[in-house]
Amino acid sequence: NDHHVKTLAFVRGPQNSGEAELRRQAFEDACERHGIRPEQRRMYSNSWAVEFGEKAAAEIIADGIPEAIVCANDWLAMGVISKLKETGRKVPDDVLVTGFDDIPDAKYHSPRLTTVNRDFASVSCAACRYIVDIADGRRQPSAHDYSPFVLVASESCGCHDSIPGRDEVKNKYQSLLGSVRRLYRVQDTF
């Protein structure tokens, strides 16, 4: 709990989804490890879509905005952020928001999403091996096999400094902007 938040909302996805339930349980386990009591967290569920993220955010706003909103996927996080912006809230200044899955849009969203990368290429290869091993009798089906994951800390939780190359890009942008301004000043003298 690097951000020391104590009040959270969890936007989980559909009630009947095994994946949503696993992510909810991981959220609950993390809260327990960090001493966040059940009364300090709220749950919202419906679907995996951006539109539900917006709907959940409206409910969260009505219930009182917590310090952080944890979303079970990046689409939900984008919907939450969209509704927060629409109502004048700033992410991460007013509330931290995180997603999960590290979809390509997460890098281009404003603010960039803090998310979890699951390396889908490796997961896909492992799933194929798993199926072949079961079919060949080398393995018994199991309830859960977990894929490796990596936290991708970024702007939506306030971790601006963890973005690779951020300072270099910012400095180059400022330099380019200064050159464009000088060009306009010179152009105005003609």
Tab-separated table of C-alpha atoms in Angstrom:
chain	number	residue	atom	x	y	z
A	1	ASN	CA	0.000	0.000	0.000
A	2	ASP	CA	2.532	2.575	-1.194
A	3	HIS	CA	-0.153	5.263	-1.350
A	4	HIS	CA	-1.420	4.651	2.199
A	5	VAL	CA	-5.086	4.705	1.186
A	6	LYS	CA	-7.642	3.422	3.655
A	7	THR	CA	-10.962	3.826	1.811
A	8	LEU	CA	-11.517	1.961	-1.444
A	9	ALA	CA	-14.142	0.987	-3.963
A	10	PHE	CA	-13.807	-2.131	-6.119
A	11	VAL	CA	-15.471	-2.323	-9.532
A	12	ARG	CA	-15.456	-6.048	-10.195
A	13	GLY	CA	-17.249	-7.112	-13.381
A	14	PRO	CA	-20.166	-9.591	-13.601
A	15	GLN	CA	-21.401	-11.486	-10.537
A	16	ASN	CA	-21.440	-14.780	-12.467
A	17	SER	CA	-17.865	-14.507	-13.809
A	18	GLY	CA	-15.230	-16.776	-12.297
A	19	GLU	CA	-12.504	-14.341	-13.365
A	20	ALA	CA	-14.325	-11.422	-11.710
A	21	GLU	CA	-14.626	-13.496	-8.539
A	22	LEU	CA	-10.888	-14.291	-8.536
A	23	ARG	CA	-10.075	-10.602	-8.927
A	24	ARG	CA	-12.518	-9.697	-6.142
A	25	GLN	CA	-10.881	-12.239	-3.859
A	26	ALA	CA	-7.416	-10.857	-4.696
A	27	PHE	CA	-8.690	-7.361	-3.834
A	28	GLU	CA	-10.113	-8.612	-0.518
A	29	ASP	CA	-6.879	-10.456	0.305
A	30	ALA	CA	-4.779	-7.353	-0.425
A	31	CYS	CA	-7.064	-5.238	1.773
A	32	GLU	CA	-6.687	-7.728	4.615
A	33	ARG	CA	-2.874	-7.747	4.259
A	34	HIS	CA	-2.838	-3.948	4.514
A	35	GLY	CA	-5.251	-3.671	7.425
A	36	ILE	CA	-8.107	-2.149	5.419
A	37	ARG	CA	-11.283	-3.155	7.240
A	38	PRO	CA	-14.431	-4.338	5.394
A	39	GLU	CA	-16.321	-1.150	6.300
A	40	GLN	CA	-13.601	0.867	4.512
A	41	ARG	CA	-14.288	-0.808	1.141
A	42	ARG	CA	-17.283	-0.995	-1.158
A	43	MET	CA	-18.099	-3.312	-4.095
A	44	TYR	CA	-19.785	-2.551	-7.411
A	45	SER	CA	-20.508	-5.212	-10.048
A	46	ASN	CA	-22.305	-5.583	-13.363
A	47	SER	CA	-20.218	-6.157	-16.526
A	48	TRP	CA	-16.709	-5.698	-17.952
A	49	ALA	CA	-17.640	-2.756	-20.242
A	50	VAL	CA	-16.595	0.912	-20.210
A	51	GLU	CA	-20.261	1.881	-19.817
A	52	PHE	CA	-20.487	-0.041	-16.559
A	53	GLY	CA	-17.371	1.731	-15.325
A	54	GLU	CA	-19.219	5.010	-15.907
A	55	LYS	CA	-22.344	3.691	-14.142
A	56	ALA	CA	-20.298	2.390	-11.216
A	57	ALA	CA	-18.513	5.747	-10.922
A	58	ALA	CA	-21.878	7.537	-10.723
A	59	GLU	CA	-22.862	5.209	-7.846
A	60	ILE	CA	-19.480	5.702	-6.172
A	61	ILE	CA	-19.850	9.489	-6.409
A	62	ALA	CA	-23.357	9.254	-4.898
A	63	ASP	CA	-22.048	7.032	-2.075
A	64	GLY	CA	-19.032	9.280	-1.395
A	65	ILE	CA	-15.722	9.147	-3.220
A	66	PRO	CA	-13.089	6.948	-1.560
A	67	GLU	CA	-9.348	7.575	-1.744
A	68	ALA	CA	-8.916	4.913	-4.450
A	69	ILE	CA	-11.027	2.992	-6.954
A	70	VAL	CA	-9.674	-0.397	-7.996
A	71	CYS	CA	-11.144	-1.772	-11.234
A	72	ALA	CA	-11.099	-5.415	-12.316
A	73	ASN	CA	-10.113	-4.458	-15.864
A	74	ASP	CA	-8.849	-1.480	-17.836
A	75	TRP	CA	-12.152	-0.860	-19.647
A	76	LEU	CA	-13.895	-0.393	-16.307
A	77	ALA	CA	-11.117	1.954	-15.154
A	78	MET	CA	-11.481	4.052	-18.318
A	79	GLY	CA	-15.236	4.314	-17.741
A	80	VAL	CA	-14.706	5.294	-14.102
A	81	ILE	CA	-12.198	7.983	-15.077
A	82	SER	CA	-14.497	9.299	-17.822
A	83	LYS	CA	-17.376	9.796	-15.353
A	84	LEU	CA	-15.078	11.301	-12.719
A	85	LYS	CA	-13.775	13.829	-15.271
A	86	GLU	CA	-17.318	14.570	-16.453
A	87	THR	CA	-18.257	15.490	-12.883
A	88	GLY	CA	-15.211	17.691	-12.347
A	89	ARG	CA	-13.036	15.228	-10.421
A	90	LYS	CA	-9.329	14.921	-11.176
A	91	VAL	CA	-7.482	11.610	-11.309
A	92	PRO	CA	-5.163	11.150	-9.410
A	93	ASP	CA	-5.509	14.442	-7.482
A	94	ASP	CA	-8.998	13.714	-6.112
A	95	VAL	CA	-9.014	9.912	-6.304
A	96	LEU	CA	-6.581	7.206	-7.439
A	97	VAL	CA	-7.813	4.729	-10.082
A	98	THR	CA	-6.288	1.429	-11.196
A	99	GLY	CA	-7.151	-1.109	-13.860
A	100	PHE	CA	-6.068	-4.632	-14.757
A	101	ASP	CA	-4.913	-6.386	-17.981
A	102	ASP	CA	-2.668	-3.655	-19.463
A	103	ILE	CA	-4.611	-3.388	-22.706
A	104	PRO	CA	-2.962	-1.211	-25.397
A	105	ASP	CA	-5.410	1.666	-24.745
A	106	ALA	CA	-4.129	1.924	-21.149
A	107	LYS	CA	-0.906	3.544	-22.384
A	108	TYR	CA	-2.744	6.165	-24.417
A	109	HIS	CA	-5.516	6.992	-21.973
A	110	SER	CA	-5.411	10.328	-20.176
A	111	PRO	CA	-4.266	9.914	-17.497
A	112	ARG	CA	-2.254	6.820	-18.365
A	113	LEU	CA	-3.636	3.882	-16.432
A	114	THR	CA	-1.914	2.135	-13.598
A	115	THR	CA	-2.665	-1.474	-14.440
A	116	VAL	CA	-1.430	-5.060	-14.232
A	117	ASN	CA	0.298	-6.689	-17.190
A	118	ARG	CA	-0.431	-10.390	-17.607
A	119	ASP	CA	1.745	-11.103	-20.677
A	120	PHE	CA	-1.083	-12.481	-22.800
A	121	ALA	CA	1.303	-14.032	-25.343
A	122	SER	CA	2.818	-16.265	-22.650
A	123	VAL	CA	-0.623	-16.987	-21.196
A	124	SER	CA	-1.882	-18.062	-24.631
A	125	CYS	CA	1.098	-20.382	-25.186
A	126	ALA	CA	0.708	-21.851	-21.695
A	127	ALA	CA	-3.020	-22.443	-22.298
A	128	CYS	CA	-2.271	-24.321	-25.517
A	129	ARG	CA	0.379	-26.457	-23.755
A	130	TYR	CA	-2.095	-27.094	-20.920
A	131	ILE	CA	-4.767	-28.353	-23.330
A	132	VAL	CA	-2.302	-30.565	-25.227
A	133	ASP	CA	-0.916	-31.987	-21.960
A	134	ILE	CA	-4.436	-32.858	-20.770
A	135	ALA	CA	-5.333	-34.392	-24.139
A	136	ASP	CA	-2.107	-36.474	-24.095
A	137	GLY	CA	-2.741	-37.621	-20.508
A	138	ARG	CA	0.353	-35.877	-19.088
A	139	ARG	CA	-1.675	-33.631	-16.826
A	140	GLN	CA	-4.926	-33.581	-14.916
A	141	PRO	CA	-7.213	-30.566	-15.238
A	142	SER	CA	-6.937	-28.200	-12.287
A	143	ALA	CA	-9.248	-25.490	-11.054
A	144	HIS	CA	-6.761	-22.646	-11.434
A	145	ASP	CA	-3.427	-21.984	-13.022
A	146	TYR	CA	-2.239	-18.432	-12.533
A	147	SER	CA	-0.298	-16.406	-15.045
A	148	PRO	CA	2.630	-14.214	-14.060
A	149	PHE	CA	1.848	-10.528	-13.682
A	150	VAL	CA	3.677	-7.220	-13.345
A	151	LEU	CA	2.375	-3.967	-11.893
A	152	VAL	CA	2.547	-1.127	-14.416
A	153	ALA	CA	2.512	1.974	-12.189
A	154	SER	CA	1.534	5.116	-14.053
A	155	GLU	CA	-0.347	8.403	-13.876
A	156	SER	CA	-3.805	7.293	-12.692
A	157	CYS	CA	-2.416	6.410	-9.252
A	158	GLY	CA	-0.035	9.360	-9.114
A	159	CYS	CA	3.132	7.430	-9.977
A	160	HIS	CA	4.337	9.843	-12.658
A	161	ASP	CA	7.997	9.233	-11.929
A	162	SER	CA	7.739	5.514	-12.666
A	163	ILE	CA	6.914	6.035	-16.360
A	164	PRO	CA	10.004	4.913	-18.314
A	165	GLY	CA	11.659	7.823	-20.138
A	166	ARG	CA	9.078	10.342	-18.884
A	167	ASP	CA	11.618	13.026	-17.948
A	168	GLU	CA	13.502	12.621	-21.225
A	169	VAL	CA	10.309	12.962	-23.279
A	170	LYS	CA	9.180	15.931	-21.168
A	171	ASN	CA	12.549	17.687	-21.636
A	172	LYS	CA	12.544	17.070	-25.401
A	173	TYR	CA	8.965	18.348	-25.605
A	174	GLN	CA	9.869	21.515	-23.675
A	175	SER	CA	12.890	22.055	-25.934
A	176	LEU	CA	10.788	21.557	-29.065
A	177	LEU	CA	8.115	23.882	-27.708
A	178	GLY	CA	10.781	26.554	-27.080
A	179	SER	CA	12.042	26.180	-30.664
A	180	VAL	CA	8.505	26.530	-32.054
A	181	ARG	CA	7.946	29.667	-29.974
A	182	ARG	CA	11.207	31.174	-31.271
A	183	LEU	CA	10.172	30.302	-34.827
A	184	TYR	CA	6.842	32.089	-34.347
A	185	ARG	CA	8.606	35.172	-32.931
A	186	VAL	CA	10.948	35.259	-35.937
A	187	GLN	CA	8.038	34.698	-38.309
A	188	ASP	CA	6.184	37.656	-36.764
A	189	THR	CA	9.058	39.988	-37.717
A	190	PHE	CA	8.495	39.474	-41.456
